[in-house]
Coordinates of C-alpha atoms in Angstrom, one line a residue:
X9 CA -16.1 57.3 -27.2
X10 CA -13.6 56.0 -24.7
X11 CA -14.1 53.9 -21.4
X12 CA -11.5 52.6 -19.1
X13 CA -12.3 50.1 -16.1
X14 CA -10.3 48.2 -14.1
X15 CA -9.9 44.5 -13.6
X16 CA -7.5 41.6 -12.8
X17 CA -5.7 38.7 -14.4
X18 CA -3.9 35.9 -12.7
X19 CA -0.3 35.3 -12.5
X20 CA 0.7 32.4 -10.5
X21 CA -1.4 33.0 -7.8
X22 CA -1.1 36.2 -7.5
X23 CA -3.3 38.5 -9.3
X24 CA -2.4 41.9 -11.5
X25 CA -4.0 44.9 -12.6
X26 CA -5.8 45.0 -16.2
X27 CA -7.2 47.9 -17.5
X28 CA -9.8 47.2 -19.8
X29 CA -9.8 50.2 -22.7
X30 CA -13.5 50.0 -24.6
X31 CA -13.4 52.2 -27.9
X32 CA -16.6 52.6 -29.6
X33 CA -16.1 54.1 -33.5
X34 CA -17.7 54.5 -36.5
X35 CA -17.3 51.7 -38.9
X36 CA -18.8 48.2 -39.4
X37 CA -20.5 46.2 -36.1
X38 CA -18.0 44.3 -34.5
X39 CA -16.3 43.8 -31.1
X40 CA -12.7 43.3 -31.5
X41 CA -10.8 41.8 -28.2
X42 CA -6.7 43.0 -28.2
X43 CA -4.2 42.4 -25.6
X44 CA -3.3 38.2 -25.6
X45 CA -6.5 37.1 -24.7
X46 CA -7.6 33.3 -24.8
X47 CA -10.9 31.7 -26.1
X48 CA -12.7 32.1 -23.5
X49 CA -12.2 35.9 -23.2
X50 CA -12.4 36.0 -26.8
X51 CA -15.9 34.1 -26.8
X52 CA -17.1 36.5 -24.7
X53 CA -18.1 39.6 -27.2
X54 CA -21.2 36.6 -27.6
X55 CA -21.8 36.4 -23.8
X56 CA -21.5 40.4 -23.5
X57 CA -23.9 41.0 -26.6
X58 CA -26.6 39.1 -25.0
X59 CA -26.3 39.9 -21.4
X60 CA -26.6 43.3 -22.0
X61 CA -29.5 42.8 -24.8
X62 CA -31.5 40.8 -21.8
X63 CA -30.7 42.9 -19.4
X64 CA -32.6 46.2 -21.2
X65 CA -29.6 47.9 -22.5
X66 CA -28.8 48.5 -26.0
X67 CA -25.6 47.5 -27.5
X68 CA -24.0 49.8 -29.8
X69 CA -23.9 48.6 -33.6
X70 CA -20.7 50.5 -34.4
X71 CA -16.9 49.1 -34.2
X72 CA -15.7 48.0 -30.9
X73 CA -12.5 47.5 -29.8
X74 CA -11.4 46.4 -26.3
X75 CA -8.0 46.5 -25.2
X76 CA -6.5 44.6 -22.0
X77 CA -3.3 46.1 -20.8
X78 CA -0.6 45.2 -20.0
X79 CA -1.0 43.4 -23.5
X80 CA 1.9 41.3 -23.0
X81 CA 0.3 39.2 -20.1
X82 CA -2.2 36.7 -21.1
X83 CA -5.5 36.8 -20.3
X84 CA -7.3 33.9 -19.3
X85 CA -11.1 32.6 -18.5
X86 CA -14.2 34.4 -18.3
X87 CA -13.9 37.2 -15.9
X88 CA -13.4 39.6 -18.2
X89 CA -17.0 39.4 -19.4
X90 CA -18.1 41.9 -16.0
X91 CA -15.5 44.6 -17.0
X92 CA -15.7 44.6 -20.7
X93 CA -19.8 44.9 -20.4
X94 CA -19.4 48.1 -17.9
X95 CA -16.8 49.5 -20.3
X96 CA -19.3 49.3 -23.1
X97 CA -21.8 51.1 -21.2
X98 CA -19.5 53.7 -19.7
X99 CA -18.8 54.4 -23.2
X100 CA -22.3 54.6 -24.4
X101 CA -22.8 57.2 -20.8
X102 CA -25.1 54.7 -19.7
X103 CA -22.4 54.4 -16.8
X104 CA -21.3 57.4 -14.9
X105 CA -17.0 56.9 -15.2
X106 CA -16.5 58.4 -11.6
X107 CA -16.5 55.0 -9.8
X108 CA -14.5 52.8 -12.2
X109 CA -11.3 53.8 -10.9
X110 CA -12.0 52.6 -7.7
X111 CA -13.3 49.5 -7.9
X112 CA -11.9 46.3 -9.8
X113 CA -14.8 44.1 -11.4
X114 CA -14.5 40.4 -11.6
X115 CA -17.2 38.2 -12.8
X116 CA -18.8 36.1 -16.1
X117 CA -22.0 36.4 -17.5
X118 CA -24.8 34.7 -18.0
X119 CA -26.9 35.3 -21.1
X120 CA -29.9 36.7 -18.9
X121 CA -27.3 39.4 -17.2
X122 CA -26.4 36.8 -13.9
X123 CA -23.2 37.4 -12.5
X124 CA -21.3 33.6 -12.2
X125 CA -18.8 32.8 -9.9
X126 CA -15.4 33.2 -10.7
X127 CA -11.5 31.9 -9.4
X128 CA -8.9 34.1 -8.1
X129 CA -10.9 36.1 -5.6
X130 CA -9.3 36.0 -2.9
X131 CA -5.6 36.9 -4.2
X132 CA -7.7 40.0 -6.7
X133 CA -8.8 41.5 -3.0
X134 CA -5.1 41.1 -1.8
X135 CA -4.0 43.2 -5.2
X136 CA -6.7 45.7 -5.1
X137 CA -5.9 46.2 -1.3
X138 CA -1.9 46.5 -2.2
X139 CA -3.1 49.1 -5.2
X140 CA -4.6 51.4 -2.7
X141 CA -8.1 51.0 -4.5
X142 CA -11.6 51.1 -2.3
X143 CA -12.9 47.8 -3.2
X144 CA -13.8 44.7 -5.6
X145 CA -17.1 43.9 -7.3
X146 CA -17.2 40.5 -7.4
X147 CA -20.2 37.6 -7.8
X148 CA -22.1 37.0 -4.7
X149 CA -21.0 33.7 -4.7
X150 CA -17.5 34.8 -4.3
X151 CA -18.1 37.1 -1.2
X152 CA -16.7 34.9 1.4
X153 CA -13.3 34.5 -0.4
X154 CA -12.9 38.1 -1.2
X155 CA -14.1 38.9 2.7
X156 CA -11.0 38.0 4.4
X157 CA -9.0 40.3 3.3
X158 CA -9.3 43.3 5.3
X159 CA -8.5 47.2 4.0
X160 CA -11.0 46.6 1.0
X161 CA -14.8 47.1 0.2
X162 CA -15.8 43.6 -1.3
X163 CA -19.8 44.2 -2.9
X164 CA -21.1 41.4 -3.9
X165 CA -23.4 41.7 -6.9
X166 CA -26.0 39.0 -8.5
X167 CA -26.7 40.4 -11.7
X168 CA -25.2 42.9 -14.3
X169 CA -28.0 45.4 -13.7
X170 CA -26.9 45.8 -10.0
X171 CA -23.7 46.8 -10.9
X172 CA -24.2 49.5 -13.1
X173 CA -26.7 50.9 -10.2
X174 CA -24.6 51.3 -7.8
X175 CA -21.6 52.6 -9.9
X176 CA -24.8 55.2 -10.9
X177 CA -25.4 55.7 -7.2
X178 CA -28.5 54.7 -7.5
X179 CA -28.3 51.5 -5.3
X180 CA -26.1 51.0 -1.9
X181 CA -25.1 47.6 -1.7
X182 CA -23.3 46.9 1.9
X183 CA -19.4 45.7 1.5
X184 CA -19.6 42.3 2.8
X185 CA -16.6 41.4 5.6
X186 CA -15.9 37.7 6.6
X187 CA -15.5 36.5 9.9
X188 CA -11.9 35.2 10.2
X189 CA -12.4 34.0 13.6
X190 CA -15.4 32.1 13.3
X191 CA -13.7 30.7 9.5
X192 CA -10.6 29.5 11.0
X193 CA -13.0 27.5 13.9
X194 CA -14.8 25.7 11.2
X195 CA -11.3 24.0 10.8
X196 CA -11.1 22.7 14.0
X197 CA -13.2 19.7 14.4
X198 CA -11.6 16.3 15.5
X199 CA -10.2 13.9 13.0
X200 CA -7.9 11.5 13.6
X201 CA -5.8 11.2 16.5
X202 CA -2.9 9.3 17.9
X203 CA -4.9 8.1 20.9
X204 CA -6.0 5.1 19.1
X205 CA -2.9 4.1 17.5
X206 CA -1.3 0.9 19.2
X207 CA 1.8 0.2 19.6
X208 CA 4.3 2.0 17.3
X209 CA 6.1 4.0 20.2
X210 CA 9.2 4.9 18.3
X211 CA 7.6 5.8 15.3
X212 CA 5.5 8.0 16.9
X213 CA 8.4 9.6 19.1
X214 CA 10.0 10.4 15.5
X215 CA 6.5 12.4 13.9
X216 CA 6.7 14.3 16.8
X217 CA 10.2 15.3 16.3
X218 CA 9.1 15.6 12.1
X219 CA 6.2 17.9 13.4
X220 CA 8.0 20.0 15.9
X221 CA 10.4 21.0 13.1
X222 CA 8.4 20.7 10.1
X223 CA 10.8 17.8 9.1
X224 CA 10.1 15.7 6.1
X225 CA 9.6 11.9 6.7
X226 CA 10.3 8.9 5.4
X227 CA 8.7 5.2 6.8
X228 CA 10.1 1.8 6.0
X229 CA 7.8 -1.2 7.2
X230 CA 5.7 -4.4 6.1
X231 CA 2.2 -4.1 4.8
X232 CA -0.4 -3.6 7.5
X233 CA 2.2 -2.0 9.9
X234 CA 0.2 1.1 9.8
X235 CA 2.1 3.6 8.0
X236 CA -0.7 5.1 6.4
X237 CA -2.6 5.1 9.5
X238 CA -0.1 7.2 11.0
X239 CA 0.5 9.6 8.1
X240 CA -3.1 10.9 8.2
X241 CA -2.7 11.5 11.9
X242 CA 0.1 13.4 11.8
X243 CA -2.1 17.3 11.2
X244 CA -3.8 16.6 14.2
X245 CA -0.5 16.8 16.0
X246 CA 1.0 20.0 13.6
X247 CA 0.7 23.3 15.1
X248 CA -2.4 25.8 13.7
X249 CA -1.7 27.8 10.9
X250 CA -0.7 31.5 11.2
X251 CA -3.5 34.1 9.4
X252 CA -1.3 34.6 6.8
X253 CA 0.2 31.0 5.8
X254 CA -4.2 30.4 5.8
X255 CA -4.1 33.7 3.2
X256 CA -0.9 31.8 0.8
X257 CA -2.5 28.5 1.1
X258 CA -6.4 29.9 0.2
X259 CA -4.5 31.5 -2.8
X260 CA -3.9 28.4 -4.1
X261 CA -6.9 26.5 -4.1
X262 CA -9.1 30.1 -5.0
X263 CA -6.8 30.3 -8.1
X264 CA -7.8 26.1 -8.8
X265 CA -11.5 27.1 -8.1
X266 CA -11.1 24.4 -5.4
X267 CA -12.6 26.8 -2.4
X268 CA -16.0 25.4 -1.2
X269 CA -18.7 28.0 -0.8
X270 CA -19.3 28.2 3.1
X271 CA -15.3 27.1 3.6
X272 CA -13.6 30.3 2.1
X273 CA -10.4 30.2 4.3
X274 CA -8.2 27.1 4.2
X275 CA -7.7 27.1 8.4
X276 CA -6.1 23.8 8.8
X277 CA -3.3 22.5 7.4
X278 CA -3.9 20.5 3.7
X279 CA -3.2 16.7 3.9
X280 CA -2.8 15.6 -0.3
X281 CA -2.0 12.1 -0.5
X282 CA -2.2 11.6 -4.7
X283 CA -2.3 8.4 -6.0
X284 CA 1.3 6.7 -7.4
X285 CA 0.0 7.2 -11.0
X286 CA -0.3 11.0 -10.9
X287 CA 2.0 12.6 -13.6
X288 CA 4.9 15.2 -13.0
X289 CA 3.0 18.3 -13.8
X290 CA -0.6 16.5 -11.3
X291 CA 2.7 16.9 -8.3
X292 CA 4.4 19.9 -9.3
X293 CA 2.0 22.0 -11.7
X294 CA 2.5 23.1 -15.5
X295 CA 0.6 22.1 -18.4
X296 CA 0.5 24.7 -21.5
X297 CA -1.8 27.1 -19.1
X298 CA 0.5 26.8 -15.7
X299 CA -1.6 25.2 -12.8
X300 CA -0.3 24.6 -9.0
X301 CA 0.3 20.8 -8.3
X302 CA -0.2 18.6 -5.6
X303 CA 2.6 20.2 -3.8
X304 CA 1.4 23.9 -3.8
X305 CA -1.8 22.3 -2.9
X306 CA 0.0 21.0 0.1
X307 CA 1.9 24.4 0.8
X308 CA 2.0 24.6 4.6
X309 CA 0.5 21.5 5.1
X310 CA 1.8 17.3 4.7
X311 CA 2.0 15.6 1.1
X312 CA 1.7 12.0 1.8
X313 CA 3.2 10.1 -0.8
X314 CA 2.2 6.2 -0.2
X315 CA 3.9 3.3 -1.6
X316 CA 7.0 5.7 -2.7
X317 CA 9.0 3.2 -4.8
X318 CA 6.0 3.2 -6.9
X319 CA 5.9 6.6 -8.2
X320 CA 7.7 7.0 -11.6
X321 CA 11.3 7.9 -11.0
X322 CA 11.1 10.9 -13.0
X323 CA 8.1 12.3 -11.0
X324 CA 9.9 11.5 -7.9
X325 CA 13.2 13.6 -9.1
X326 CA 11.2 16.9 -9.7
X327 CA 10.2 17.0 -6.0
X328 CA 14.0 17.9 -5.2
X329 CA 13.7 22.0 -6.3
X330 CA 10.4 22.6 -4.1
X331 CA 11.8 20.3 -1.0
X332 CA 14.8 22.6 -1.3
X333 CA 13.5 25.8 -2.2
X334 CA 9.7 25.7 -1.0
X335 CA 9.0 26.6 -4.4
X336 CA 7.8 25.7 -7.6
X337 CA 8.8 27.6 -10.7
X338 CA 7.6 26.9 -14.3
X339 CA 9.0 28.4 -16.9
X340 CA 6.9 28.4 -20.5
X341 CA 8.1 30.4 -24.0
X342 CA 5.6 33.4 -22.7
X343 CA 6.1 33.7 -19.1
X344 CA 7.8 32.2 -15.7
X345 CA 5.3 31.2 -13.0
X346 CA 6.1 30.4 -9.2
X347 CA 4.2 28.5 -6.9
X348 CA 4.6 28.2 -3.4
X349 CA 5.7 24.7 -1.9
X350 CA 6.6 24.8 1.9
X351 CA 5.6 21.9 2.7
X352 CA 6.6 18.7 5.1
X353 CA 6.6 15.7 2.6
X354 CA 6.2 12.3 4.6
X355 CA 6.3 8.8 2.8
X356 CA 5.8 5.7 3.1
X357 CA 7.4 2.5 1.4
X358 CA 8.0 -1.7 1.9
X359 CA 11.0 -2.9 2.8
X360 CA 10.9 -5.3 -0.3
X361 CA 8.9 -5.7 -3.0
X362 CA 7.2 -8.3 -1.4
X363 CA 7.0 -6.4 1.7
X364 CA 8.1 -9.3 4.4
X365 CA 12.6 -8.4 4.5
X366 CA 13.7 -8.8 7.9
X367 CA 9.8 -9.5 9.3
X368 CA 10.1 -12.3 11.9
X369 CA 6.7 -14.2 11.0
X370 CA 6.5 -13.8 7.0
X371 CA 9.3 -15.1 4.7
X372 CA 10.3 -13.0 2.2
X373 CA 10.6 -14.3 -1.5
X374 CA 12.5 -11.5 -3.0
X375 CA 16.4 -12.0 -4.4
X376 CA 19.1 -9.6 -3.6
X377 CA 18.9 -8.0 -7.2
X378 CA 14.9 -7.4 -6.8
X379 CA 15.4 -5.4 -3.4
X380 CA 18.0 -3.5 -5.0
X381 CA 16.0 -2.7 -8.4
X382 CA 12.9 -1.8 -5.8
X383 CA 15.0 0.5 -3.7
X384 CA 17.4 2.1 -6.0
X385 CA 13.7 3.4 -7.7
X386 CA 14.3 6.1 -4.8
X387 CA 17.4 8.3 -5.5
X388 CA 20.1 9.0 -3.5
X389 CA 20.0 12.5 -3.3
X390 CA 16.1 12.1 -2.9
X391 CA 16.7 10.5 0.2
X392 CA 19.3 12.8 1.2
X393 CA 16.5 15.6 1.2
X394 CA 14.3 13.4 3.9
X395 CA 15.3 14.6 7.2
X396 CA 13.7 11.3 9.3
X397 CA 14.0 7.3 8.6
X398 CA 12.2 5.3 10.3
X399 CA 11.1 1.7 10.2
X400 CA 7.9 0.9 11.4
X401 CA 7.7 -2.8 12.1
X402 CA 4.4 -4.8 12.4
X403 CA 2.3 -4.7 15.4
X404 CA 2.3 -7.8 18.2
X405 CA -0.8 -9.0 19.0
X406 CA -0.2 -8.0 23.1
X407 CA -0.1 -4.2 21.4
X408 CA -3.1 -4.5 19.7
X409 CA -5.3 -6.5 22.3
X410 CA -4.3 -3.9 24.9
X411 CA -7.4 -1.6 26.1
X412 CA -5.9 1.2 27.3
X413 CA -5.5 4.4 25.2
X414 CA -2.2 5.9 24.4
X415 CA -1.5 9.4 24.4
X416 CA -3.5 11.5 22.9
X417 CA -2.6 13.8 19.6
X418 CA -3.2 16.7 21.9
X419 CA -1.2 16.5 24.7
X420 CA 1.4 15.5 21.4
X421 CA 0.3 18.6 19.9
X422 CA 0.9 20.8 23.2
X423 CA 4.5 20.0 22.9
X424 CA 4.8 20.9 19.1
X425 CA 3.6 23.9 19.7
X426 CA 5.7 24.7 22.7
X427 CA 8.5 23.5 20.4
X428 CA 7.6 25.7 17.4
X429 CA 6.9 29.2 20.0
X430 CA 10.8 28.6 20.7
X431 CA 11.7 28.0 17.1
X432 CA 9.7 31.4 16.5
X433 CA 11.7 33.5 18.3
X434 CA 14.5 31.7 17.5
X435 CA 14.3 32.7 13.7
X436 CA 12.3 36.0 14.3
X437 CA 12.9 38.7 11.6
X438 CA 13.1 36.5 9.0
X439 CA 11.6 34.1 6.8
X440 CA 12.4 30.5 8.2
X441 CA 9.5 29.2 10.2
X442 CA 10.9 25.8 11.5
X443 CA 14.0 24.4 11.9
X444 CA 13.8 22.2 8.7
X445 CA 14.1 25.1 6.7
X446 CA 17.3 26.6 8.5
X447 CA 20.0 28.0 6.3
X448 CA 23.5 27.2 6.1
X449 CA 24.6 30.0 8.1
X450 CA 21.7 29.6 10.8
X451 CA 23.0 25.8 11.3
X452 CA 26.3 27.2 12.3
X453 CA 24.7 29.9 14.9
X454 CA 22.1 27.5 16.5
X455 CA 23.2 23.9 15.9
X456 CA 26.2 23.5 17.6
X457 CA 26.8 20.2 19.4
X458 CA 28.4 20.0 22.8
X459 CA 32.2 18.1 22.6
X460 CA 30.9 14.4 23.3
X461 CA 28.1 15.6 20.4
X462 CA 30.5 16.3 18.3
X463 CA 32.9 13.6 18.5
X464 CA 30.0 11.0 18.1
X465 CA 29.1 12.9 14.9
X466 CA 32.6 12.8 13.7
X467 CA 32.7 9.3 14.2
X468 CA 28.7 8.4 12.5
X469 CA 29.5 10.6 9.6
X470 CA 33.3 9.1 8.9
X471 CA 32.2 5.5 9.2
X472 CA 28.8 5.6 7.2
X473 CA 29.9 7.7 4.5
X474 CA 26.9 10.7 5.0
X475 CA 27.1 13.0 2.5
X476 CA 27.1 16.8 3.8
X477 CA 23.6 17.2 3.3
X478 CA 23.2 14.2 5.7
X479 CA 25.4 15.3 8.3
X480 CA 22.8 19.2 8.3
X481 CA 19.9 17.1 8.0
X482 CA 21.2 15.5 11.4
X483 CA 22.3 18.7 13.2
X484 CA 18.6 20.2 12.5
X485 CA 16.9 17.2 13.7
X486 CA 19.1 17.3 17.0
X487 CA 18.1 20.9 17.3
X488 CA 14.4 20.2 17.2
X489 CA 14.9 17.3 19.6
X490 CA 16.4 19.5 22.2
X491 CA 13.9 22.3 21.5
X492 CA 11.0 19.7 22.3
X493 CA 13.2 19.1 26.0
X494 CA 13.6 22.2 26.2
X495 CA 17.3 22.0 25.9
X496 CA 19.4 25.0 24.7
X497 CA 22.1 23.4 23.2
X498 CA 22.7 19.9 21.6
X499 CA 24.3 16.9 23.8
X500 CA 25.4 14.0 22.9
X501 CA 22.1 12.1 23.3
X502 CA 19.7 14.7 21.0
X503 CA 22.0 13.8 18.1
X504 CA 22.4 10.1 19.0
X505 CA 18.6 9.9 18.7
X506 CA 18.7 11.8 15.7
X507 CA 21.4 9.4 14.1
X508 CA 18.7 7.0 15.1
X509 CA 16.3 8.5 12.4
X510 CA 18.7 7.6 9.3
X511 CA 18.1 4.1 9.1
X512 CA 18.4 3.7 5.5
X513 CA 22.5 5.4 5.9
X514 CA 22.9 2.9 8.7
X515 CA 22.6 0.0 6.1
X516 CA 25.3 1.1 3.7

């Protein structure tokens, strides 16, 4: 007796096709899992055997062998226990086979039969959608997640006895669809916003330039200057998200179980500020089972990394592929996983190790050798990824008594927008979203600086030394800055402001 149903495994965050093959023989009792499974698919002939028992159906006391294919994937967590229960009784007949080609199943079980939630929903409805399939069956709990996707039936099912009705017929249990509109307004409430910073004028003139083209960020101040503060106000000022960089960045946290129940679709950009302790694989992902890190977390979104000089040097130097690439790829003996990693990274660091170079009030007890040690913790090429320097001085006391608001994060955000509508057509039919990510070739087609532009560039890059990567980081800054005027080429004073935002390759 042979059954065949169809589930899913997770690669990266996508998901892929499993059949589950359940062969039920003669010989002694004992249910054999094949096909690189891991402990937790393996412990599950224990969870099977009992949810079926409690649930009222027998369980066959003969040889059983299930095999997940493609055997040369592995398979992970407790999923698996839905499918490989169904295939059991399909091959008993106490499941009519009609329906388990259409559907994917997706769920662990409880010992009394319950249906548990499970991770990876959302990017299984995506696969079963590509696959041409009608639907998912999935744990109730997971309806939300699945519901986004449109083109697929997602039933949500509480026990194991539900499922086998309605693959029977004998039950109609309504597909469940989400509503994407009122999801992506849960995101919208107001956070932060720029209306009560104080001072900081310039600094705030350069994260609207970082936000208009997604540029990544780098501030140089004294404590208490309000870097920070800044940072976390900088996604009230980003543009929304399209629908589908909400589906890539949802895949993420549904594939690190991190979705909350009533919050299925992640509708506002992610802000991930980890700690300076946090490991190489806590920012980029890995570990023996691949995991995303902090920066896939952060996909589409801002990765704040305070106190930067902090971080160890090695963790710092494995953000270079993903700020380059916007994407992570980890390669173990039994596979290759990629993450995505589009993000805007924007950080935050003293001036000194005591904090107080160059501040007019506080005297600053560090030696020569000590700044250098502190700064030189931050690599050159590093840097040379980071489109915008700034230094953010500290605040006089006239800014901070003053009453009166400043601008407010929307009318900030009006412009971004504006900005990011012209980089859209700009770079329609293909990939690039903002001008940080332009290529190469795109930088010679849309960056071009009028005659005074260009001699002034001559002259900044010959005297300071920039390295080429400096010089494009330039040229695409310039190009945002006259996108946010609403400028169609680059004069000489959008790339003399942009020279302005490379303050640490002023000082060598």
């Amino acid at each position: 007796m042979l059954a065949k149903v169809l589930a899913s495994a997770l690669l990266g965050i996508d998901a892929i096709l499993v059949d589950v093959e359940v062969d039920i023989a003669q010989g002694l009792p004992q249910l054999a899992t094949v096909g690189l499974p891991d402990g937790a698919v393996k412990e599950s002939k224990d969870r099977v055997k009992a949810a079926l028992k409690n649930s009222g159906y027998d369980f066959p006391n003969r040889k059983i062998t299930v095999n997940l294919a493609p055997a040369d994937v592995k398979k992970e967590g407790a999923s698996f226990d839905l499918p490989i229960s169904i295939g059991i009784l399909a091959a008993t007949g106490a499941v009519k086979e009609e329906q388990l080609q259409r559907y994917i199943l997706l769920g662990e079980l409880s010992l009394d039969g319950g249906v548990k939630p499970v991770r990876g929903c959302l990017s299984v409805a995506v696969a079963a959608r590509e696959a041409g399939l009608a639907g998912i069956i999935i744990p109730a709990e997971n309806l939300c997640e699945g519901g986004v996707v449109e083109g697929v039936e997602v039933i949500g099912v509480t026990e194991l006895s539900q499922v086998v009705e309605f693959l029977n017929g004998n039950l109609v249990i309504p597909p469940y669809r989400a509503d994407v509109e009122a999801l992506f307004s849960q995101g919208c409430e107001a956070g932060d916003d720029f209306s009560e910073v104080k001072g900081q004028e310039h600094a705030k003139r350069a994260l609207e330039v970082a936000a208009a083209g997604s540029h990544n960020l780098l501030m140089i101040g004294p404590p208490g200057s309000g870097k920070t503060m800044l940072a976390r106000r900088i996604p009230s000022i980003l543009p929304p998200m399209l629908f589908e960089e909400a589906i890539e960045t949802t895949k993420v946290y549904s594939v690190m179980g991190l979705l909350e129940r009533d919050h299925a679709l992640i509708s506002t950009r992610p802000f991930r500020s980890p700690h300076h302790t946090i490991s190489d694989v806590g920012l980029i992902g890995g570990s023996n089972t691949p995991k995303p890190g902090e920066v896939s977390l952060s996909h589409n979104g801002v990765l704040f990394l305070d106190e930067l000089p902090e971080f160890k040097q090695h963790v710092l130097e494995v953000l270079r592929q993903p700020m380059e690439d916007g994407r992570v790829t980890i390669s173990r003996a039994l596979s290759s996983v990629t993450y995505p990693s589009r993000i805007m990274l924007v950080a935050a660091m003293n001036p000194c190790p005591c904090g107080y170079l160059s501040d007019p009030v506080h005297q600053c007890s560090c030696t020569p050798l000590m700044i250098h040690r502190y700064r030189s913790r931050v690599s050159g090429p590093l840097l040379d990824r980071i489109d915008i320097h700034i230094e953010v001085p500290a605040v006089k006391y006239r800014d901070l008594a003053d009453r009166g608001e400043s601008e407010s994060s929307a009318a900030i955000a009006a412009r971004v927008a504006q900005s990011r509508e012209v980089q859209k057509e700009r770079f329609k039919g293909t990939k690039v979203r903002s001008n940080a990510q332009m290529t190469a070739r795109m930088i010679r087609k849309f960056c071009e600086p009028d005659e005074a532009g260009s001699r002034m560039l001559e002259v900044v890059t010959d005297r300071l030394g920039l390295s080429a990567r400096s010089y494009t980081r330039i040229l695409k800054v310039a190009r945002t800055i006259a996108d946010l005027e609403g400028a169609s080429s680059i004069a000489e004073h959008h790339i003399s402001e942009a020279i302005q935002y490379r303050s640490l390759d002023r000082k060598t």
